[in-house]
Amino acid sequence: MVNIFSVPNRIYHGDNAMDVLTTLEGKRAAIVTGGSSMKRFGFLDEAKEKLEKAGMEVLIIDGVNPDPTLQECLEGGKKMEEFGPDWILAIGGGSAMDAAKAMWVFYEHPDYDFEKLVAFDNPPLRTKARMVCIPSTSGTASEITAFSVITDPEKQIKYPLVHPDFVPDIAIIDPRLPAKMPPLITAQTGMDVMTHALEALVSTAADDYTTPLAIRAIELVFENLKKAVDNGEDMEARTKMHDASTLAGMSFSNASLGIVHSMAHKIGGIFHLTHGEANAIMLPYIIDYNRKGTDRYELIENILGVDDIAEEVRKLNAAVGLTNNIKEGKNTEISEEEFKKVLDEMSKNAHADACTLTNPRETSPEDIKKIYECAYYGEKVDF
Ligand SMILES: NC(=O)c1ccc[n+]([C@@H]2O[C@H](COP(=O)([O-])OP(=O)(O)OC[C@H]3O[C@@H](n4cnc5c(N)ncnc54)[C@H](O)[C@@H]3O)[C@@H](O)[C@H]2O)c1
Ligand SMILES: [Zn+2]
């Protein structure tokens, strides 16, 4: 069988890696960004100035919301159609980068059916523009990956869109950007990195190309996340976390993920728990569940010299100020009544999520429901 290992054509990393923008060749660039942080810290202006120095006219599409919706991607695509960029530059967290990827589709193919994207039926990209991504969180690694996660608010579902064409052309890993993250966002996005690496490690599609990247990312997160949360100005920890995110991205983009992401996508879509925190909470429960389907956790336990990786994840969650059950989620208090009301449907939808396909233990909507219940009440998974 022939497999594909796909990463951006160029990954520039290190302090001031953004300088490379002055060397891009093109006429027009559209910058896609989120609410305010990139503007506030001066990185939006810096990117714009560097592109202008490269001789480009620049359009800014800002205000992308966390967990971007289909509607805002359609609107962004329209603005791009009017402007006609040959580069799309996304600067911000996973939300800005994911939205830029979907806008790119609607720019190049204005009437494309979203249902087709959900079914991984993508039209060809790069007929009009190429993509540069500059992540500001050390988290999703959308700057590396073939994924874009878009929410349909009507259905209250987050859809992972997946296609090799979504892998950006250029990724710029500049640690000055995530150094501005406050502790809570650092913790949540950092645990997203841990989840990517651990899910890629045990994925049924893991191979010798993806495994070493996942292992190194896990080591780096255990060594550096708490340091970055405790002291945001620790640039060594920030750099290591930013690199860990990229390494984990290279791994999971090619090995795919598992049911931590399936379940986090669905609970996040309904209760607006952040992506990172939903993963952080679900991860240890699912390690306990998946043990019956894989011995790959032992690989990392041996390397780290620990007995139980699930327990280490719980300890790290607590050390960086995150909770270990859904009920106490930082952003949302989910009442038992509301939770019970959506549980069956949410479990079915999580089972149908694309990430379930590569989970190391075969699962069912019934098992997923039981795992959600354990994670809600903080009970051990022992089935
Ligand atoms: N494409 C992929 O491969 C992939 C993988 C996992 C998750 N996702 C998706 O990405 C989204 C989450 O992305 P995220 O975790 O990066 O968060 P985000 O982009 O939603 O940003 C979270 C918050 O942090 C702020 N922020 C971002 N960078 C900052 C900085 N440097 N300083 C201060 N504040 C900053 C943002 O303004 C926002 O309020 C979710 O929709 C998730 O489903 C995508
Ligand atoms: Zn993730």
Short mmCIF file of C-alpha atoms and ligand atoms in Angstrom, two decimals:
data_model
loop_
_atom_site.label_atom_id
_atom_site.label_comp_id
_atom_site.label_asym_id
_atom_site.label_seq_id
_atom_site.Cartn_x
_atom_site.Cartn_y
_atom_site.Cartn_z
CA MET A 1 0.00 0.00 0.00
CA VAL A 2 1.26 3.49 -0.82
CA ASN A 3 0.99 6.07 1.97
CA ILE A 4 1.48 9.79 1.76
CA PHE A 5 3.39 11.98 4.21
CA SER A 6 2.49 15.56 3.54
CA VAL A 7 3.75 18.75 5.26
CA PRO A 8 4.10 22.38 4.11
CA ASN A 9 6.67 23.00 1.44
CA ARG A 10 8.58 25.32 3.80
CA ILE A 11 8.49 25.55 7.60
CA TYR A 12 10.36 28.62 8.88
CA HIS A 13 10.91 28.47 12.64
CA GLY A 14 12.64 30.56 15.28
CA ASP A 15 12.68 34.12 16.56
CA ASN A 16 11.59 36.65 13.91
CA ALA A 17 10.75 33.91 11.41
CA MET A 18 8.07 36.35 10.19
CA ASP A 19 10.80 38.30 8.38
CA VAL A 20 10.52 35.81 5.54
CA LEU A 21 7.27 37.54 4.48
CA THR A 22 9.36 40.29 2.83
CA THR A 23 10.64 37.72 0.32
CA LEU A 24 7.26 36.44 -0.94
CA GLU A 25 6.45 37.15 -4.56
CA GLY A 26 2.95 38.23 -5.52
CA LYS A 27 0.59 41.12 -6.24
CA ARG A 28 -2.14 40.92 -3.63
CA ALA A 29 -2.39 39.26 -0.21
CA ALA A 30 -5.49 38.77 1.96
CA ILE A 31 -4.73 38.54 5.68
CA VAL A 32 -7.26 36.57 7.76
CA THR A 33 -7.21 37.06 11.52
CA GLY A 34 -9.33 36.80 14.66
CA GLY A 35 -10.85 39.33 17.04
CA SER A 36 -8.14 41.56 18.42
CA SER A 37 -5.05 39.93 19.92
CA MET A 38 -2.89 40.05 16.79
CA LYS A 39 -3.78 43.71 16.23
CA ARG A 40 -3.26 44.59 19.89
CA PHE A 41 0.22 43.09 20.02
CA GLY A 42 1.30 44.64 16.71
CA PHE A 43 1.72 41.38 14.76
CA LEU A 44 -1.07 42.20 12.30
CA ASP A 45 0.60 45.50 11.36
CA GLU A 46 3.96 43.77 11.20
CA ALA A 47 2.65 41.15 8.76
CA LYS A 48 0.96 43.82 6.65
CA GLU A 49 4.10 45.98 6.50
CA LYS A 50 6.27 43.02 5.54
CA LEU A 51 3.92 42.04 2.72
CA GLU A 52 3.81 45.64 1.52
CA LYS A 53 7.62 45.68 1.59
CA ALA A 54 7.43 42.64 -0.68
CA GLY A 55 5.45 44.84 -3.09
CA MET A 56 1.95 43.52 -2.35
CA GLU A 57 -1.38 45.25 -1.87
CA VAL A 58 -3.00 43.96 1.32
CA LEU A 59 -6.63 43.33 2.36
CA ILE A 60 -7.40 42.51 5.99
CA ILE A 61 -10.31 40.22 6.83
CA ASP A 62 -10.56 40.34 10.62
CA GLY A 63 -13.01 39.37 13.32
CA VAL A 64 -13.00 35.60 12.77
CA ASN A 65 -14.70 34.14 15.85
CA PRO A 66 -13.42 31.25 17.96
CA ASP A 67 -14.92 28.07 16.41
CA PRO A 68 -15.55 29.74 13.03
CA THR A 69 -18.90 29.27 11.35
CA LEU A 70 -19.72 28.33 7.79
CA GLN A 71 -21.41 31.73 7.32
CA GLU A 72 -18.30 33.76 8.13
CA CYS A 73 -16.23 31.57 5.80
CA LEU A 74 -18.69 32.19 2.95
CA GLU A 75 -18.52 35.94 3.61
CA GLY A 76 -14.70 35.88 3.71
CA GLY A 77 -14.66 33.97 0.42
CA LYS A 78 -16.79 36.73 -1.15
CA LYS A 79 -14.43 39.47 0.03
CA MET A 80 -11.52 37.55 -1.45
CA GLU A 81 -13.37 37.15 -4.74
CA GLU A 82 -13.71 40.94 -4.98
CA PHE A 83 -10.04 41.55 -4.07
CA GLY A 84 -8.38 38.72 -6.01
CA PRO A 85 -5.40 37.77 -3.79
CA ASP A 86 -2.64 35.45 -4.97
CA TRP A 87 -1.60 34.83 -1.35
CA ILE A 88 -3.87 34.11 1.62
CA LEU A 89 -2.12 34.71 4.92
CA ALA A 90 -3.74 33.51 8.13
CA ILE A 91 -2.35 34.86 11.39
CA GLY A 92 -3.86 33.82 14.72
CA GLY A 93 -5.07 30.70 16.46
CA GLY A 94 -6.59 27.60 14.93
CA SER A 95 -9.88 29.43 14.42
CA ALA A 96 -8.36 32.08 12.10
CA MET A 97 -6.29 29.54 10.17
CA ASP A 98 -9.18 27.07 9.77
CA ALA A 99 -11.51 29.84 8.62
CA ALA A 100 -8.91 31.02 6.08
CA LYS A 101 -8.75 27.50 4.62
CA ALA A 102 -12.52 27.35 4.13
CA MET A 103 -12.59 30.93 2.73
CA TRP A 104 -9.92 29.80 0.27
CA VAL A 105 -12.29 27.11 -1.05
CA PHE A 106 -15.17 29.59 -1.42
CA TYR A 107 -12.82 32.13 -3.07
CA GLU A 108 -11.66 29.65 -5.69
CA HIS A 109 -15.08 27.91 -6.01
CA PRO A 110 -17.81 30.39 -4.90
CA ASP A 111 -20.79 28.05 -5.06
CA TYR A 112 -19.14 24.95 -3.68
CA ASP A 113 -21.45 22.77 -1.60
CA PHE A 114 -20.38 22.58 2.07
CA GLU A 115 -21.89 19.08 2.33
CA LYS A 116 -19.29 17.93 -0.20
CA LEU A 117 -16.46 19.33 1.91
CA VAL A 118 -17.87 17.52 4.94
CA ALA A 119 -17.69 14.31 2.88
CA PHE A 120 -14.00 15.11 2.02
CA ASP A 121 -14.92 15.81 -1.59
CA ASN A 122 -12.76 18.91 -2.19
CA PRO A 123 -12.39 20.91 -5.39
CA PRO A 124 -8.81 21.61 -6.57
CA LEU A 125 -7.11 24.49 -4.71
CA ARG A 126 -4.22 26.80 -5.77
CA THR A 127 -5.94 27.79 -8.99
CA LYS A 128 -5.92 31.41 -7.69
CA ALA A 129 -3.89 31.60 -4.46
CA ARG A 130 -1.41 29.91 -2.16
CA MET A 131 -1.46 29.92 1.63
CA VAL A 132 0.84 31.05 4.43
CA CYS A 133 -0.07 30.35 8.07
CA ILE A 134 1.40 32.01 11.16
CA PRO A 135 0.06 30.39 14.36
CA SER A 136 -0.35 32.49 17.49
CA THR A 137 -1.27 29.60 19.77
CA SER A 138 0.90 26.55 20.40
CA GLY A 139 -2.01 24.27 19.85
CA THR A 140 -3.94 23.24 16.80
CA ALA A 141 -1.06 23.13 14.26
CA SER A 142 -3.49 24.11 11.53
CA GLU A 143 -0.42 25.76 9.90
CA ILE A 144 0.80 22.22 9.17
CA THR A 145 -2.29 20.12 8.79
CA ALA A 146 -4.73 18.92 6.18
CA PHE A 147 -7.61 19.82 8.56
CA SER A 148 -10.02 22.71 8.91
CA VAL A 149 -12.69 22.58 11.62
CA ILE A 150 -15.84 24.52 10.76
CA THR A 151 -19.02 24.82 12.83
CA ASP A 152 -22.52 24.69 11.41
CA PRO A 153 -24.44 26.68 14.04
CA GLU A 154 -27.82 25.51 12.79
CA LYS A 155 -26.93 21.90 13.46
CA GLN A 156 -24.66 22.78 16.40
CA ILE A 157 -21.99 20.48 14.97
CA LYS A 158 -18.27 21.04 14.40
CA TYR A 159 -17.13 19.38 11.20
CA PRO A 160 -13.51 18.41 10.61
CA LEU A 161 -12.88 19.00 6.90
CA VAL A 162 -9.89 16.99 5.69
CA HIS A 163 -7.98 17.15 2.43
CA PRO A 164 -4.27 17.12 1.49
CA ASP A 165 -4.81 20.40 -0.42
CA PHE A 166 -5.50 22.11 2.94
CA VAL A 167 -1.84 21.67 3.94
CA PRO A 168 -0.55 25.27 3.70
CA ASP A 169 2.35 26.11 1.38
CA ILE A 170 4.34 27.94 4.04
CA ALA A 171 4.24 27.72 7.85
CA ILE A 172 5.95 30.37 9.98
CA ILE A 173 6.65 29.23 13.54
CA ASP A 174 7.66 32.43 15.34
CA PRO A 175 7.63 32.02 19.16
CA ARG A 176 7.14 35.77 19.76
CA LEU A 177 3.42 35.33 18.95
CA PRO A 178 2.37 32.61 21.43
CA ALA A 179 4.48 34.32 24.10
CA LYS A 180 1.56 36.77 24.42
CA MET A 181 -0.98 34.09 25.35
CA PRO A 182 -2.42 34.36 28.88
CA PRO A 183 -1.89 31.34 31.18
CA LEU A 184 -5.34 29.75 30.69
CA ILE A 185 -5.15 29.80 26.86
CA THR A 186 -1.55 28.54 27.08
CA ALA A 187 -2.72 25.62 29.21
CA GLN A 188 -5.74 24.75 27.08
CA THR A 189 -3.95 24.94 23.72
CA GLY A 190 -0.92 23.14 25.16
CA MET A 191 -3.07 20.20 26.19
CA ASP A 192 -4.43 20.16 22.63
CA VAL A 193 -0.82 19.53 21.53
CA MET A 194 -0.52 16.67 24.03
CA THR A 195 -3.77 15.19 22.73
CA HIS A 196 -2.64 15.44 19.09
CA ALA A 197 0.60 13.66 19.87
CA LEU A 198 -0.93 10.91 22.03
CA GLU A 199 -3.76 10.26 19.57
CA ALA A 200 -1.34 10.17 16.62
CA LEU A 201 0.92 7.77 18.54
CA VAL A 202 -1.85 5.19 19.04
CA SER A 203 -3.76 5.82 15.78
CA THR A 204 -4.34 2.80 13.56
CA ALA A 205 -2.69 4.83 10.76
CA ALA A 206 0.52 5.57 12.76
CA ASP A 207 3.74 4.50 11.07
CA ASP A 208 7.50 5.01 11.33
CA TYR A 209 7.22 8.45 9.74
CA THR A 210 4.66 9.77 12.22
CA THR A 211 5.66 8.01 15.47
CA PRO A 212 9.01 9.74 16.28
CA LEU A 213 7.39 13.17 15.79
CA ALA A 214 4.60 12.27 18.23
CA ILE A 215 7.04 10.96 20.83
CA ARG A 216 9.21 14.10 20.71
CA ALA A 217 6.14 16.32 20.97
CA ILE A 218 4.91 14.45 24.08
CA GLU A 219 8.33 14.81 25.73
CA LEU A 220 8.44 18.53 24.95
CA VAL A 221 4.96 19.18 26.35
CA PHE A 222 5.69 17.33 29.60
CA GLU A 223 8.96 19.29 29.94
CA ASN A 224 7.72 22.74 28.96
CA LEU A 225 3.98 23.32 29.30
CA LYS A 226 3.94 24.04 33.01
CA LYS A 227 6.94 26.36 32.63
CA ALA A 228 5.17 28.32 29.85
CA VAL A 229 1.97 28.59 31.93
CA ASP A 230 3.80 29.66 35.11
CA ASN A 231 6.03 32.17 33.37
CA GLY A 232 4.83 33.35 29.99
CA GLU A 233 8.09 35.18 29.41
CA ASP A 234 10.16 32.00 29.55
CA MET A 235 11.08 32.14 25.86
CA GLU A 236 12.82 28.79 25.88
CA ALA A 237 9.64 27.07 27.13
CA ARG A 238 7.55 29.10 24.64
CA THR A 239 9.81 28.10 21.74
CA LYS A 240 9.77 24.43 22.74
CA MET A 241 5.96 24.46 23.04
CA HIS A 242 5.60 26.13 19.64
CA ASP A 243 7.90 23.52 18.09
CA ALA A 244 6.04 20.73 19.93
CA SER A 245 2.79 21.93 18.39
CA THR A 246 4.29 21.80 14.90
CA LEU A 247 5.87 18.35 15.43
CA ALA A 248 2.58 16.99 16.77
CA GLY A 249 0.86 18.53 13.74
CA MET A 250 3.22 16.81 11.33
CA SER A 251 2.41 13.57 13.08
CA PHE A 252 -1.38 13.78 13.40
CA SER A 253 -1.95 15.35 10.02
CA ASN A 254 -0.58 12.15 8.53
CA ALA A 255 -1.57 9.56 11.16
CA SER A 256 -4.92 11.20 11.98
CA LEU A 257 -6.49 11.25 15.44
CA GLY A 258 -8.96 9.28 17.56
CA ILE A 259 -12.08 9.57 19.69
CA VAL A 260 -10.71 12.21 22.07
CA HIS A 261 -11.11 14.62 19.17
CA SER A 262 -14.39 13.06 18.01
CA MET A 263 -15.88 13.57 21.47
CA ALA A 264 -14.28 16.99 22.03
CA HIS A 265 -15.60 18.27 18.69
CA LYS A 266 -19.17 17.38 19.59
CA ILE A 267 -19.22 18.56 23.18
CA GLY A 268 -17.37 21.73 22.16
CA GLY A 269 -19.92 22.41 19.41
CA ILE A 270 -22.84 22.24 21.85
CA PHE A 271 -21.46 23.67 25.09
CA HIS A 272 -18.71 25.94 23.74
CA LEU A 273 -16.08 24.33 25.89
CA THR A 274 -12.79 25.38 24.26
CA HIS A 275 -11.22 22.80 21.97
CA GLY A 276 -8.12 22.47 24.14
CA GLU A 277 -9.98 22.12 27.39
CA ALA A 278 -12.46 19.59 25.99
CA ASN A 279 -9.52 17.47 24.82
CA ALA A 280 -7.62 17.89 28.09
CA ILE A 281 -10.61 16.59 30.04
CA MET A 282 -11.49 13.70 27.71
CA LEU A 283 -7.92 12.45 27.12
CA PRO A 284 -7.23 10.41 30.31
CA TYR A 285 -10.67 8.72 30.20
CA ILE A 286 -10.06 7.62 26.64
CA ILE A 287 -6.52 6.38 27.36
CA ASP A 288 -8.12 4.10 29.98
CA TYR A 289 -10.74 2.99 27.43
CA ASN A 290 -8.29 2.47 24.54
CA ARG A 291 -5.88 0.31 26.54
CA LYS A 292 -7.95 -2.73 25.53
CA GLY A 293 -7.25 -1.92 21.88
CA THR A 294 -3.54 -1.06 21.81
CA ASP A 295 -0.24 -1.59 23.60
CA ARG A 296 1.24 1.60 22.12
CA TYR A 297 0.85 3.60 25.36
CA GLU A 298 3.58 1.37 26.81
CA LEU A 299 6.00 2.72 24.23
CA ILE A 300 5.77 6.24 25.64
CA GLU A 301 5.52 5.01 29.24
CA ASN A 302 8.84 3.22 28.77
CA ILE A 303 10.48 6.27 27.19
CA LEU A 304 9.25 8.62 29.92
CA GLY A 305 9.84 6.08 32.71
CA VAL A 306 6.27 6.35 34.05
CA ASP A 307 3.72 3.65 35.00
CA ASP A 308 0.48 5.16 33.74
CA ILE A 309 0.36 7.87 31.08
CA ALA A 310 -3.32 8.63 31.87
CA GLU A 311 -2.33 9.49 35.44
CA GLU A 312 0.50 11.73 34.18
CA VAL A 313 -1.97 13.59 31.96
CA ARG A 314 -4.33 14.08 34.93
CA LYS A 315 -1.44 15.45 36.99
CA LEU A 316 -0.38 17.83 34.22
CA ASN A 317 -4.00 19.05 33.78
CA ALA A 318 -4.15 19.86 37.48
CA ALA A 319 -0.68 21.46 37.46
CA VAL A 320 -1.63 23.88 34.67
CA GLY A 321 -4.99 24.79 36.21
CA LEU A 322 -7.37 22.62 34.18
CA THR A 323 -10.06 20.37 35.56
CA ASN A 324 -10.41 16.65 35.12
CA ASN A 325 -14.15 16.41 34.49
CA ILE A 326 -16.70 18.09 32.21
CA LYS A 327 -18.92 19.39 34.99
CA GLU A 328 -16.22 21.77 36.16
CA GLY A 329 -15.14 23.03 32.70
CA LYS A 330 -13.51 26.46 32.93
CA ASN A 331 -15.56 28.21 30.26
CA THR A 332 -18.95 26.65 30.68
CA GLU A 333 -20.88 25.14 33.49
CA ILE A 334 -22.93 22.38 31.94
CA SER A 335 -25.98 21.47 33.98
CA GLU A 336 -26.75 17.79 34.45
CA GLU A 337 -30.17 18.33 32.88
CA GLU A 338 -28.75 19.91 29.72
CA PHE A 339 -26.06 17.26 29.49
CA LYS A 340 -28.57 14.41 29.72
CA LYS A 341 -30.81 16.04 27.15
CA VAL A 342 -28.14 16.04 24.43
CA LEU A 343 -26.17 12.94 25.46
CA ASP A 344 -27.65 10.37 23.04
CA GLU A 345 -27.49 12.61 19.99
CA MET A 346 -24.01 13.89 20.90
CA SER A 347 -22.75 10.32 21.33
CA LYS A 348 -24.10 9.31 17.93
CA ASN A 349 -22.54 12.34 16.29
CA ALA A 350 -19.19 11.77 18.00
CA HIS A 351 -19.18 8.18 16.76
CA ALA A 352 -19.80 9.46 13.22
CA ASP A 353 -16.91 11.98 13.43
CA ALA A 354 -14.05 11.39 10.96
CA CYS A 355 -11.52 11.03 13.80
CA THR A 356 -13.26 7.85 15.05
CA LEU A 357 -12.02 5.92 12.01
CA THR A 358 -8.44 5.67 13.27
CA ASN A 359 -9.14 5.13 16.96
CA PRO A 360 -7.15 2.10 18.17
CA ARG A 361 -10.13 0.42 19.83
CA GLU A 362 -13.26 -0.26 17.85
CA THR A 363 -16.05 1.67 19.48
CA SER A 364 -19.81 2.31 19.38
CA PRO A 365 -22.24 5.14 20.20
CA GLU A 366 -23.10 3.21 23.40
CA ASP A 367 -19.47 3.09 24.57
CA ILE A 368 -19.01 6.75 23.70
CA LYS A 369 -22.07 7.63 25.75
CA LYS A 370 -20.63 5.73 28.73
CA ILE A 371 -17.27 7.55 28.35
CA TYR A 372 -19.06 10.94 28.26
CA GLU A 373 -20.87 9.97 31.46
CA CYS A 374 -17.63 8.96 33.20
CA ALA A 375 -15.98 12.21 32.09
CA TYR A 376 -18.99 14.25 33.23
CA TYR A 377 -19.08 12.80 36.74
CA GLY A 378 -15.34 12.15 37.06
CA GLU A 379 -15.66 8.34 37.29
CA LYS A 380 -13.03 5.82 36.15
CA VAL A 381 -13.56 4.11 32.77
CA ASP A 382 -13.25 0.37 33.43
CA PHE A 383 -15.09 -1.32 30.59
N1 LIG B 1 -6.96 22.57 11.70
C1 LIG B 1 -6.56 21.72 12.59
O1 LIG B 1 -5.72 20.86 12.34
C2 LIG B 1 -7.17 21.80 13.95
C3 LIG B 1 -6.74 20.90 14.93
C4 LIG B 1 -7.31 21.01 16.19
C5 LIG B 1 -8.27 21.99 16.45
N2 LIG B 1 -8.68 22.85 15.48
C6 LIG B 1 -9.70 23.90 15.72
O2 LIG B 1 -9.04 25.14 16.04
C7 LIG B 1 -9.89 25.93 16.89
C8 LIG B 1 -9.16 26.30 18.17
O3 LIG B 1 -7.99 27.00 17.87
P1 LIG B 1 -7.03 27.53 19.06
O4 LIG B 1 -7.03 26.53 20.16
O5 LIG B 1 -5.74 27.89 18.44
O6 LIG B 1 -7.78 28.79 19.62
P2 LIG B 1 -8.51 30.02 18.91
O7 LIG B 1 -7.95 30.31 17.59
O8 LIG B 1 -10.00 29.76 18.98
O9 LIG B 1 -8.14 31.20 19.91
C9 LIG B 1 -8.55 31.13 21.27
C10 LIG B 1 -8.47 32.52 21.90
O10 LIG B 1 -7.10 32.88 22.08
C11 LIG B 1 -6.85 34.18 21.58
N3 LIG B 1 -5.45 34.21 21.16
C12 LIG B 1 -4.91 33.51 20.13
N4 LIG B 1 -3.58 33.75 20.07
C13 LIG B 1 -3.29 34.60 21.08
C14 LIG B 1 -2.07 35.21 21.53
N5 LIG B 1 -0.90 34.95 20.96
N6 LIG B 1 -2.13 36.05 22.58
C15 LIG B 1 -3.31 36.29 23.21
N7 LIG B 1 -4.48 35.73 22.83
C16 LIG B 1 -4.47 34.91 21.79
C17 LIG B 1 -7.87 34.34 20.47
O11 LIG B 1 -8.13 35.68 20.19
C18 LIG B 1 -9.09 33.63 21.05
O12 LIG B 1 -9.82 34.46 21.88
C19 LIG B 1 -11.10 25.10 17.17
O13 LIG B 1 -12.15 25.46 16.29
C20 LIG B 1 -10.62 23.68 16.89
O14 LIG B 1 -11.67 22.80 16.59
C21 LIG B 1 -8.12 22.77 14.26
ZN ZN B 2 -6.93 19.41 18.48
#
